[in-house]
Short mmCIF file of N, CA and C and ligand atoms in Angstrom, two decimals:
data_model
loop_
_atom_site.label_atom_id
_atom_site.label_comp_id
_atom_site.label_asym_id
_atom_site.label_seq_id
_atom_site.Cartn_x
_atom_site.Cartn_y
_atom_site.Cartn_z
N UNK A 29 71.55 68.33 91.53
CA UNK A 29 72.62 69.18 92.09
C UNK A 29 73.73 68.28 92.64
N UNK A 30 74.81 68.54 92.02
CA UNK A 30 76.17 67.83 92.32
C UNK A 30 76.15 68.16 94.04
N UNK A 31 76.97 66.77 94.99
CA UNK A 31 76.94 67.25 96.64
C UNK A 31 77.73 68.38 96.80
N UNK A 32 78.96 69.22 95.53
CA UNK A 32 79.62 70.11 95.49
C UNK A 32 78.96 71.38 95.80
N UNK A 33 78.07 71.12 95.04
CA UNK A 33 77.32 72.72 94.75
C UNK A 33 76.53 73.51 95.92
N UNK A 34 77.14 74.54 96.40
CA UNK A 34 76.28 75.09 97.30
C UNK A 34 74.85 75.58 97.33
N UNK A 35 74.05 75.39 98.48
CA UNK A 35 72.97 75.91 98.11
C UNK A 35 72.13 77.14 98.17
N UNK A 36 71.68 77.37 97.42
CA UNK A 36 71.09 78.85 97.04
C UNK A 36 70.62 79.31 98.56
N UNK A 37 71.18 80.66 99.41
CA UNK A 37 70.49 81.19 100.19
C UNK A 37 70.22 82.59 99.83
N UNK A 38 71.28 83.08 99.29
CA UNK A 38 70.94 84.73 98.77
C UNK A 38 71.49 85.13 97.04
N UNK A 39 70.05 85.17 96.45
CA UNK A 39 70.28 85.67 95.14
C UNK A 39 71.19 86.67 94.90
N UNK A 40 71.83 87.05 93.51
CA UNK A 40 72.71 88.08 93.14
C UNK A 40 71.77 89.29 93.10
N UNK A 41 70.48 89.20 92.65
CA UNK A 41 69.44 90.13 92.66
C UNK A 41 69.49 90.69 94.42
N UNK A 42 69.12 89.69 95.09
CA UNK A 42 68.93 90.65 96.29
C UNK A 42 70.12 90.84 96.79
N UNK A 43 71.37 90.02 96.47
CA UNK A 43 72.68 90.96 97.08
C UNK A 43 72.86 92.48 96.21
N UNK A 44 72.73 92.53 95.02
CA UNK A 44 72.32 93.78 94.16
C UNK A 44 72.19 94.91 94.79
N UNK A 45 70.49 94.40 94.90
CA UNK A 45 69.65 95.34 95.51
C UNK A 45 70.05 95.96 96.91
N UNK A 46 70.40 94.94 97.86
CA UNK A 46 71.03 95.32 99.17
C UNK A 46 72.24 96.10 98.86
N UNK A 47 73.26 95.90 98.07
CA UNK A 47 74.26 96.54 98.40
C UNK A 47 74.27 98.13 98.20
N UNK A 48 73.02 98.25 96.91
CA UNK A 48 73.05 99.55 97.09
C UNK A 48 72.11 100.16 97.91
N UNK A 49 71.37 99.24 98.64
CA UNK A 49 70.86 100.63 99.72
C UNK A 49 72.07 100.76 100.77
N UNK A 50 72.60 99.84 100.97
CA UNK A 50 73.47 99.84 102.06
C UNK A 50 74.38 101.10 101.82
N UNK A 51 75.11 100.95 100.24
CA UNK A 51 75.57 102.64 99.77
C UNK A 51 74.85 103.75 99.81
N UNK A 52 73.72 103.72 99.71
CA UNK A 52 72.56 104.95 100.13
C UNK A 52 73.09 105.32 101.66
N UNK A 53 72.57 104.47 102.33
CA UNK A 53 72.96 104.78 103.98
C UNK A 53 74.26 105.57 104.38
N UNK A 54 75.26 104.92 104.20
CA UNK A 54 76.50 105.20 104.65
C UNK A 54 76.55 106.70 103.45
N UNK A 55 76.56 106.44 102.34
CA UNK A 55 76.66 108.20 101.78
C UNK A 55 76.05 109.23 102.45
N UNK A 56 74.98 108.85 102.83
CA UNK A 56 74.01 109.84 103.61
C UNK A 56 74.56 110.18 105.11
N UNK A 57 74.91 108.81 105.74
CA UNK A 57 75.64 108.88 106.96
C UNK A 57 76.89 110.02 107.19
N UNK A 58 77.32 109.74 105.63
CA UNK A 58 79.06 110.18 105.76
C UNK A 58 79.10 111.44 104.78
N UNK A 59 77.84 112.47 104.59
CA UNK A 59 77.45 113.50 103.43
C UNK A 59 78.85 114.50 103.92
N UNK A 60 79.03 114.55 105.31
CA UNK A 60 80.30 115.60 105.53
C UNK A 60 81.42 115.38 105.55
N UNK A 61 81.61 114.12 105.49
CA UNK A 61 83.22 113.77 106.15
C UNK A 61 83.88 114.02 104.72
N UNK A 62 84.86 114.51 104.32
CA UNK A 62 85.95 114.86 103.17
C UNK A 62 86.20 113.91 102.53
N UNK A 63 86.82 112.77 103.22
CA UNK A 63 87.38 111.21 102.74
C UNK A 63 86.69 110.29 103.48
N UNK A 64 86.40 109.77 103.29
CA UNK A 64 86.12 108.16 104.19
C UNK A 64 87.36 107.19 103.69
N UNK A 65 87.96 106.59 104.68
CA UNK A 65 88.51 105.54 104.51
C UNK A 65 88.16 104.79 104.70
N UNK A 66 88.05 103.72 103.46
CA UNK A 66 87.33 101.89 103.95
C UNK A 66 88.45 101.10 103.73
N UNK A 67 88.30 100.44 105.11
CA UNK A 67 89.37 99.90 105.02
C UNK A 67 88.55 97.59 104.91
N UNK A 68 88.98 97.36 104.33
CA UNK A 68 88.65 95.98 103.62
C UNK A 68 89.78 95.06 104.52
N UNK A 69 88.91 94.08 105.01
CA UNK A 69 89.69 92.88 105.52
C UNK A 69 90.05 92.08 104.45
N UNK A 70 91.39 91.70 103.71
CA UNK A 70 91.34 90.64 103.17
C UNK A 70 91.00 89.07 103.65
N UNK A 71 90.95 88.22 102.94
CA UNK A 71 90.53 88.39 101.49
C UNK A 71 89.04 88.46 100.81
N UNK A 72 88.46 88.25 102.37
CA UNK A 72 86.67 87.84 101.89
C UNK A 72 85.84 89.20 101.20
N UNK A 73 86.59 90.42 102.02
CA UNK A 73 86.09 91.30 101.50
C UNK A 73 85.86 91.90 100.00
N UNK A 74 86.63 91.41 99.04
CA UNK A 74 87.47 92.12 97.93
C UNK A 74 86.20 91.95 97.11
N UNK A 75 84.99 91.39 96.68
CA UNK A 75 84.16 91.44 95.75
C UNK A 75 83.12 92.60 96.26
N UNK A 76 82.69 92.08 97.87
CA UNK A 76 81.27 93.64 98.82
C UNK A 76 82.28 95.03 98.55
N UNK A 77 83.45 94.69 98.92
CA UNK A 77 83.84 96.06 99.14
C UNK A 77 84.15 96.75 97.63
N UNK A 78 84.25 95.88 96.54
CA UNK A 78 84.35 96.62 94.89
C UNK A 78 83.04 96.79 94.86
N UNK A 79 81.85 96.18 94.55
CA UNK A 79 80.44 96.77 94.51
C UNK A 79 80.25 98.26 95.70
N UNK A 80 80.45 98.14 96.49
CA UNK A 80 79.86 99.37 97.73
C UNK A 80 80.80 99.89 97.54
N UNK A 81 81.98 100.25 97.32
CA UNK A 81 83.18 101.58 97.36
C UNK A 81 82.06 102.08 96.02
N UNK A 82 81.96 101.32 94.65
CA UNK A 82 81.56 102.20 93.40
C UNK A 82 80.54 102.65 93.49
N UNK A 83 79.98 102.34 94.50
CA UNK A 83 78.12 102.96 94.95
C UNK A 83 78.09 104.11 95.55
N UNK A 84 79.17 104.28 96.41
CA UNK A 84 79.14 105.53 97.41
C UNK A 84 79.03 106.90 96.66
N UNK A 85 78.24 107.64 97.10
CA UNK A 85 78.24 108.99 96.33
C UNK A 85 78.85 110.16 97.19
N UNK A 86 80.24 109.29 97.94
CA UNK A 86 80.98 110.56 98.55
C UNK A 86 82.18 109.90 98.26
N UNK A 87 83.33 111.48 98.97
CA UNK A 87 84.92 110.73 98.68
C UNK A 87 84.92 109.74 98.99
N UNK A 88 86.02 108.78 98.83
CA UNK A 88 86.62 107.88 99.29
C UNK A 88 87.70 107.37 99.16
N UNK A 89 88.38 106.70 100.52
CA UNK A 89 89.73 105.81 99.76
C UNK A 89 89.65 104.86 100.11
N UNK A 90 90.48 104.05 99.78
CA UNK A 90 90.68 102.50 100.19
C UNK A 90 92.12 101.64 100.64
N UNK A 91 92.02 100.84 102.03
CA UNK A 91 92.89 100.72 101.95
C UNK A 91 92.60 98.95 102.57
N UNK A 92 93.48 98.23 102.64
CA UNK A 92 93.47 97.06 103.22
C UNK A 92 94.04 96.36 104.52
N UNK A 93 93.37 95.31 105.63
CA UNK A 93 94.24 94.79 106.09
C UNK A 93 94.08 93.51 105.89
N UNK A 94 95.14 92.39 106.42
CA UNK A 94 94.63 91.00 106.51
C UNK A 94 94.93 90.54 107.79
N UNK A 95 93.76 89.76 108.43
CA UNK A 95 94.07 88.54 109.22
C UNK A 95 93.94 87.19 109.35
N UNK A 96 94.68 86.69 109.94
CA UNK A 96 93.75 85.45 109.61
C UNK A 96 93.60 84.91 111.05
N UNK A 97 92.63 83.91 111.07
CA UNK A 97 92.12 83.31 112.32
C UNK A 97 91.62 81.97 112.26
N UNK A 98 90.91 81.46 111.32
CA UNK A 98 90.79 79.99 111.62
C UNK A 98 91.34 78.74 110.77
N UNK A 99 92.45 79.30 110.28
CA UNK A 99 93.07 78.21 109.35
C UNK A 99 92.23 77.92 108.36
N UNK A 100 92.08 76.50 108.12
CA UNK A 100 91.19 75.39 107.44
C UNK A 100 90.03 75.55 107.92
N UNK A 101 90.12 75.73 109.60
CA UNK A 101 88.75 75.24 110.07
C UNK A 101 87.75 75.87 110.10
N UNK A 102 86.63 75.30 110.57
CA UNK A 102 85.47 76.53 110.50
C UNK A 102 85.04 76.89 111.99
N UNK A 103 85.82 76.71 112.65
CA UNK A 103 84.94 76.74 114.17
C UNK A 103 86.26 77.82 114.63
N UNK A 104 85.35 79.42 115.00
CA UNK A 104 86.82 80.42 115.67
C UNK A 104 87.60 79.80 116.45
N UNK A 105 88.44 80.36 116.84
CA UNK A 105 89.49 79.38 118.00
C UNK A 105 89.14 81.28 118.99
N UNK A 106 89.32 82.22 118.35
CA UNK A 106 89.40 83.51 118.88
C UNK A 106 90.79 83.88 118.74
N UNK A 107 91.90 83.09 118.18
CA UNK A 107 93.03 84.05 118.13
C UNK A 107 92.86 84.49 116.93
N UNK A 108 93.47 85.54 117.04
CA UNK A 108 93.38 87.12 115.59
C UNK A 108 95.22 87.27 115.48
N UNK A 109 95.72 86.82 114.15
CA UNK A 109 96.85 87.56 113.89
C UNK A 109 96.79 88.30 112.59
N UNK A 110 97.72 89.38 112.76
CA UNK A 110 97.58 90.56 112.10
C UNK A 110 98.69 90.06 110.36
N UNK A 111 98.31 89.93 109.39
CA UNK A 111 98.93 89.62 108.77
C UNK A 111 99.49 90.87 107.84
N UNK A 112 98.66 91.37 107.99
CA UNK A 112 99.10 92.82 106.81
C UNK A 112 98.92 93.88 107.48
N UNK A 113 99.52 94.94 107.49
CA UNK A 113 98.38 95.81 108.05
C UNK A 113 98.44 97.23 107.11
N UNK A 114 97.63 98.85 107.58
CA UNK A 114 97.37 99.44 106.69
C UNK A 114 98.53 100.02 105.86
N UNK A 115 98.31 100.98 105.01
CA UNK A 115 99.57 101.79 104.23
C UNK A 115 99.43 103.00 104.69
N UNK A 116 97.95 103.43 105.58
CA UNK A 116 97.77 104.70 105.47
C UNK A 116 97.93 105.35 106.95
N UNK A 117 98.09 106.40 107.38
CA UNK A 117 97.99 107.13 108.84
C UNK A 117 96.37 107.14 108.94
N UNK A 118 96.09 106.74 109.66
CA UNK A 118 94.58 106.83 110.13
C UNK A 118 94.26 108.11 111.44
N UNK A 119 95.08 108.77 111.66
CA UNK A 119 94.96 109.56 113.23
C UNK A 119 93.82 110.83 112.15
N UNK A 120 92.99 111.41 112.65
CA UNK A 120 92.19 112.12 112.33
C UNK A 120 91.11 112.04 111.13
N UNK A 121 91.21 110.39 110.72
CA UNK A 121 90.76 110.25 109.86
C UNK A 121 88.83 109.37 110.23
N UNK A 122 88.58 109.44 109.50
CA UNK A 122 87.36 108.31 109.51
C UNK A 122 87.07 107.11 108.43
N UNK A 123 87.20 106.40 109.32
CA UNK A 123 87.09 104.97 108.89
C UNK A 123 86.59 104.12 109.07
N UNK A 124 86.01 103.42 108.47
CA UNK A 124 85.12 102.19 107.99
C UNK A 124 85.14 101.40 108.03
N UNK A 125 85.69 100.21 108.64
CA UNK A 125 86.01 98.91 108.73
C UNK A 125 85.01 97.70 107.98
N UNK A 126 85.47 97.19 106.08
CA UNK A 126 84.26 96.40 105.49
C UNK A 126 85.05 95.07 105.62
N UNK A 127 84.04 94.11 106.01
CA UNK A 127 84.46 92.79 105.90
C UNK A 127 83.08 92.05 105.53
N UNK A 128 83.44 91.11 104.87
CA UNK A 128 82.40 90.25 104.30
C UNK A 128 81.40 89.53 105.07
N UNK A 129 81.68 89.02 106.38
CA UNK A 129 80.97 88.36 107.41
C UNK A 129 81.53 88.33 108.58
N UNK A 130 80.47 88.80 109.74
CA UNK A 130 80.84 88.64 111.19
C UNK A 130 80.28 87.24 111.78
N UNK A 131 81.31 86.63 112.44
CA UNK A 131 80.34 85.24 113.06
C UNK A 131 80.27 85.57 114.61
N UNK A 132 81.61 85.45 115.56
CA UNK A 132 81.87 85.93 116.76
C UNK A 132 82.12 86.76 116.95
N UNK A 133 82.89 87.91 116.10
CA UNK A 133 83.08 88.81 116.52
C UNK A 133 84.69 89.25 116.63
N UNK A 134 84.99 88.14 117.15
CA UNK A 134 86.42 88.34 117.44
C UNK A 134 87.13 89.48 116.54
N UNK A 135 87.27 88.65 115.21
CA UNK A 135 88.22 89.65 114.16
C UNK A 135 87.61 91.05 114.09
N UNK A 136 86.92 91.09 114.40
CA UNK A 136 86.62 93.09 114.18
C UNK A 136 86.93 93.39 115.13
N UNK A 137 86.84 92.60 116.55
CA UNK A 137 86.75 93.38 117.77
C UNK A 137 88.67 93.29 117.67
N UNK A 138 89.49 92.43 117.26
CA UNK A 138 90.48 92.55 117.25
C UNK A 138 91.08 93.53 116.39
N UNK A 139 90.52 94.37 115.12
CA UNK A 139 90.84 95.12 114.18
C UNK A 139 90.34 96.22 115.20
N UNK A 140 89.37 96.96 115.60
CA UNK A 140 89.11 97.73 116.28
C UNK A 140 90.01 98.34 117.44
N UNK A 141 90.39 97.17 118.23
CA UNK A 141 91.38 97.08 119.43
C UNK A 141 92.44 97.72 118.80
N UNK A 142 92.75 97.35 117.39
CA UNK A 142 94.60 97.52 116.80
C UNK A 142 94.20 99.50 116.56
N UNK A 143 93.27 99.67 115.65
CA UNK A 143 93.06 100.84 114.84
C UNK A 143 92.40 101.73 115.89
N UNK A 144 92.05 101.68 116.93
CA UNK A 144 91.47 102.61 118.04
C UNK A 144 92.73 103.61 118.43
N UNK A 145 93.81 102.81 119.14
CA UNK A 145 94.67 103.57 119.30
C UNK A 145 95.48 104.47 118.65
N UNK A 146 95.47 104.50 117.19
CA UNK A 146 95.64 105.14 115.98
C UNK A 146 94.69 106.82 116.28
N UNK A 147 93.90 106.95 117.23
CA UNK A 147 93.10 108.14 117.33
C UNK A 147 92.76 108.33 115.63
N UNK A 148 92.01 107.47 115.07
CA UNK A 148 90.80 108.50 113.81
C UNK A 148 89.56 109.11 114.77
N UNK A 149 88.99 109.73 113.47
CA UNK A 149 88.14 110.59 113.94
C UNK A 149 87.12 110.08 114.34
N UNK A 150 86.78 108.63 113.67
CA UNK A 150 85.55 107.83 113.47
C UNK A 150 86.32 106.87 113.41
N UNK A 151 85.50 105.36 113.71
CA UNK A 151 85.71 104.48 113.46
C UNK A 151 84.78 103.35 113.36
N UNK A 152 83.91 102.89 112.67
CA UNK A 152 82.52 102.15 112.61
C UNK A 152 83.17 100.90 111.84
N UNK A 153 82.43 100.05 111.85
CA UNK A 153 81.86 98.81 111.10
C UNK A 153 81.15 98.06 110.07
N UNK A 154 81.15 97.74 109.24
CA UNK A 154 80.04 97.17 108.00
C UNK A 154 80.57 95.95 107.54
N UNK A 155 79.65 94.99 107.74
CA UNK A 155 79.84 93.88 107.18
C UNK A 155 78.85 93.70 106.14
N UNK A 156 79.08 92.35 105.28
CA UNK A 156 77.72 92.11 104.49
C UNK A 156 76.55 90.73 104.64
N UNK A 157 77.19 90.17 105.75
CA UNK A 157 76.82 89.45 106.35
C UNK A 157 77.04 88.77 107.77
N UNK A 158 75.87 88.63 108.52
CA UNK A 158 75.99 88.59 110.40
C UNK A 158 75.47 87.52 111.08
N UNK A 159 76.20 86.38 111.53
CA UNK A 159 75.47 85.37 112.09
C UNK A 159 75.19 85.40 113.29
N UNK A 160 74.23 86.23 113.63
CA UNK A 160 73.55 87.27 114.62
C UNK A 160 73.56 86.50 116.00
N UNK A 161 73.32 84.80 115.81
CA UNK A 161 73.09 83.79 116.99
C UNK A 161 74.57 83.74 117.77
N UNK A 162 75.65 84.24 116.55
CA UNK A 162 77.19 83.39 117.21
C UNK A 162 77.59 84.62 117.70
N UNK A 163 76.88 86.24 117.47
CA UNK A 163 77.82 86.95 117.47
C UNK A 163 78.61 87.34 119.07
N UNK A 164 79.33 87.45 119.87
CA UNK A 164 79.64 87.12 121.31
C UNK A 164 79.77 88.92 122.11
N UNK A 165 79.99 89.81 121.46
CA UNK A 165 80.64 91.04 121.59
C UNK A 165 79.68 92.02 122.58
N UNK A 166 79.95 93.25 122.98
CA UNK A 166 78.77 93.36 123.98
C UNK A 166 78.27 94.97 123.15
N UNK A 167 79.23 95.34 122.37
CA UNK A 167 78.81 96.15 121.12
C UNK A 167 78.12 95.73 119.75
N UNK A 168 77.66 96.76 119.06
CA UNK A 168 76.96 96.74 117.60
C UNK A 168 77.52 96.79 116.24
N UNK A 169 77.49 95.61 115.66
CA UNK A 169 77.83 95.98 114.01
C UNK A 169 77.05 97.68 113.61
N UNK A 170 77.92 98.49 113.15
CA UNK A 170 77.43 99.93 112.32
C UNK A 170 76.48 99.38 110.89
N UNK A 171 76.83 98.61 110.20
CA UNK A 171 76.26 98.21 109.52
C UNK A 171 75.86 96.57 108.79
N UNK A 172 75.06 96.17 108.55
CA UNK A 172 74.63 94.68 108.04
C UNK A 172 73.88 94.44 107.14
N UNK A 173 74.48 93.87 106.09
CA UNK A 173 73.52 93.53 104.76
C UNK A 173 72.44 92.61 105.24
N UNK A 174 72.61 91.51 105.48
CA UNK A 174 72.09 90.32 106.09
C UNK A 174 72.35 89.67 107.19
N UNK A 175 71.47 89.61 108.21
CA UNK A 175 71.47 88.41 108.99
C UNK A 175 70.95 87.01 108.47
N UNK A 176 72.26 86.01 108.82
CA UNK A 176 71.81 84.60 108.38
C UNK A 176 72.14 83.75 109.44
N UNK A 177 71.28 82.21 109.09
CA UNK A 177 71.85 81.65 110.00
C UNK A 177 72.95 80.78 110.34
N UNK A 178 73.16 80.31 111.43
CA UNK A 178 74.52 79.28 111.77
C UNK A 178 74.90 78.54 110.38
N UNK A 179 75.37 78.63 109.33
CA UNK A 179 75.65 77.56 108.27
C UNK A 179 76.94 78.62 107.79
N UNK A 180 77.79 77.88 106.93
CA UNK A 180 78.87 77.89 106.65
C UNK A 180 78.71 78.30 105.28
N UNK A 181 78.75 79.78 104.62
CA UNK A 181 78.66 80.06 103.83
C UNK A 181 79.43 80.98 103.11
N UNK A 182 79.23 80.99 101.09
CA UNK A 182 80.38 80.63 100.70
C UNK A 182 79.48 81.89 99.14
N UNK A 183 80.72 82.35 98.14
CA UNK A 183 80.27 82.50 97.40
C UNK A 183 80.97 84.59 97.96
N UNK A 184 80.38 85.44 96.74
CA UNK A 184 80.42 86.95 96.84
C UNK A 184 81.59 87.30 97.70
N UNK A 185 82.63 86.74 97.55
CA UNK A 185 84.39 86.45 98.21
C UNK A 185 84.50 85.33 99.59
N UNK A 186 83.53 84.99 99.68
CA UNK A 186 83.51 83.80 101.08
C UNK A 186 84.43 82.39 100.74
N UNK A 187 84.98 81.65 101.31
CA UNK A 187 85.51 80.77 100.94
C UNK A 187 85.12 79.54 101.78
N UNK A 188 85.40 78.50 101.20
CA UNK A 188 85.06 77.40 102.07
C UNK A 188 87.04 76.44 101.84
N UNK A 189 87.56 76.69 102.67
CA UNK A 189 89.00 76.45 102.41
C UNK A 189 89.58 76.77 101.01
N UNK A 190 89.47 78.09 100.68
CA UNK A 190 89.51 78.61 99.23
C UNK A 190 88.89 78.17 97.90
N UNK A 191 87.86 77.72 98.44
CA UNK A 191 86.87 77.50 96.79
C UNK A 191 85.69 78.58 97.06
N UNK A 192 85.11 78.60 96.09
CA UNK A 192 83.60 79.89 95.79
C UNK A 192 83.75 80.85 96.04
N UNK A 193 85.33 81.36 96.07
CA UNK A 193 84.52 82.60 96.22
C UNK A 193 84.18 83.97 95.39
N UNK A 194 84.29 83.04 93.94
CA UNK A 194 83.89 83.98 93.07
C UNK A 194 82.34 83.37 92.38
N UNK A 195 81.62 82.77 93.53
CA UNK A 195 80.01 82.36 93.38
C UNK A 195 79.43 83.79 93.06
N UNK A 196 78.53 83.99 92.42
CA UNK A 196 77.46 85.13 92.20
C UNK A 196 76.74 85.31 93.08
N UNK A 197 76.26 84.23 94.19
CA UNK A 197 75.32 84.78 94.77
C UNK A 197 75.82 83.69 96.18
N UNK A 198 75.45 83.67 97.30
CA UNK A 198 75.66 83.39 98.80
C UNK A 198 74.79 81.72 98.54
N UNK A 199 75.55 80.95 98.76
CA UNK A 199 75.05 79.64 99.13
C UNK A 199 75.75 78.99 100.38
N UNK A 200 75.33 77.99 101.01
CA UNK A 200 75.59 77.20 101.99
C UNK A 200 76.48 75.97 101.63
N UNK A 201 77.51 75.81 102.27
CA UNK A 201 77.78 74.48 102.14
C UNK A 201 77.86 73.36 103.65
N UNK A 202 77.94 72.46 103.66
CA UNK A 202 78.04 71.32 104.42
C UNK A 202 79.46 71.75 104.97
N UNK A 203 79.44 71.56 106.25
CA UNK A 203 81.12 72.21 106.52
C UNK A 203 81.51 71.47 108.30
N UNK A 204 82.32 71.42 108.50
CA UNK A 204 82.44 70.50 109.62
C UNK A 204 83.67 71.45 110.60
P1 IMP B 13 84.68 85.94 113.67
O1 IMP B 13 86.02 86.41 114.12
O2 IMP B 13 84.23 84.71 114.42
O3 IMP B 13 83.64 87.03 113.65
O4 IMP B 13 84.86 85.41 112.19
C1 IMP B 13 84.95 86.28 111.14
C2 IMP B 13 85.78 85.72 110.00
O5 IMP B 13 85.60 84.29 109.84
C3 IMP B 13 85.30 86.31 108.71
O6 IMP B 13 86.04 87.46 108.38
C4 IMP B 13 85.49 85.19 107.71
O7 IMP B 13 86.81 85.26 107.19
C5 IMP B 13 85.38 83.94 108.51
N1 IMP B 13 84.04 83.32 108.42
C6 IMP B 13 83.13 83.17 109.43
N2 IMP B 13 82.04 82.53 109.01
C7 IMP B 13 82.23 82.28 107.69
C8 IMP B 13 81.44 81.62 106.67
O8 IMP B 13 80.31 81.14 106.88
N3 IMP B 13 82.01 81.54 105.43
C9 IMP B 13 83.23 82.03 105.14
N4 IMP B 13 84.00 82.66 106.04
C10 IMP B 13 83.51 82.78 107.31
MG1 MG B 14 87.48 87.38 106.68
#
C-alpha cells in the first residue's frame, strides 16, 4: 500500500447497507410531513446525501448550504462562515439538516443557530458520520450512520485538503 492510500475503515458494503436503513428510519419518522426539506452542507455532503435523498420513500426536496470552517487545517478553530446560503423559505417547513461528518459540533450548531430563526416546522439533524469523543455540544445528533474514532477521514465526499473524495468507501488518512 502506497503511504498515499487511505486506510480501509468502512466498506462500500456496509456504507450500502447503512445508508439504507438510515432511509428506512427517517421515511418512517417523516410518513406525514408533505415535503421534507434536506438541506445538504456543501461540499462533503453531495455523495450521503445523493444515496439517502433516492432511498427515501417520502416527498422530498433539496436544497443546499455552504460553510466553511477549517481552511486546510484539520483541527476546528470554531469559527463558522456562511458561504452560501438556502434558495428556499424554510418558515413552516421541515427540515433536515445532512452533512457528511460531525466532529465538534460547531458547524451544525452554527447552521441550526442561522435556520432556527427562519421558524420551520421541524428542524433535526443527520449526519453520516460522528466523532462521538470530539463532539462538544450539550444537544443530540437526530441521526448517525457511524460513530468513529478521532482520525481524519476521507473518501464517500470527505476530503483531506480536496483529495478522496470520490473514495468508495471511508478510509483514514495520516493528517496533522
Ligand atoms: P465540526 O464543526 O468540528 O463539527 O466539523 C465539521 C466539519 O469539519 C465537517 O462538515 C467536515 O467538513 C469537516 N471535518 C471534520 N472531520 C473531518 C474528517 O475527518 N474528514 C473530512 N472532513 C472533516
Ligand atoms: Mg463539511
Amino acid at each position: 500500500m502506497s503511504p498515499e492510500e487511505p486506510a480501509l475503515l468502512i466498506t462500500e458494503e456496509a456504507i450500502r447497507r447503512r445508508v439504507a436503513e438510515m432511509a428506512r428510519t427517517i421515511s418512517s419518522d417523516y410518513a406525514d410531513v408533505d415535503d421534507l426539506l434536506l438541506v445538504g452542507i456543501l461540499r462533503g455532503c453531495f455523495i450521503f446525501l445523493a444515496d439517502l435523498s433516492r432511498q427515501l420513500a417520502i416527498p422530498r426536496s433539496i436544497d443546499f448550504m455552504a460553510v466553511s470552517s477549517y481552511g486546510r487545517s484539520t483541527t476546528s478553530t470554531g469559527a463558522v462562515r456562511l458561504i452560501m446560503d438556502l434558495r428556499t423559505e424554510i418558515a413552516g417547513k421541515h427540515v433536515l439538516i445532512v452533512d457528511d461528518i460531525v466532529d465538534t459540533g460547531y458547524t451544525l450548531q452554527y447552521l441550526m443557530e442561522a435556520l432556527k430563526p427562519r421558524m420551520p416546522a421541524s428542524l433535526k439533524t443527520c449526519v453520516f458520520l460522528r466523532k462521538r469523543e470530539n463532539f462538544r455540544m450539550d444537544w443530540e445528533i437526530d441521526y448517525v450512520g457511524f460513530d468513529i474514532p478521532d482520525l481524519w477521514v476521507v473518501g464517500y465526499g470527505l476530503d483531506y485538503a480536496d483529495r478522496h473524495r470520490t473514495l468508495p468507501y471511508i478510509g483514514a488518512v495520516k493528517a496533522g
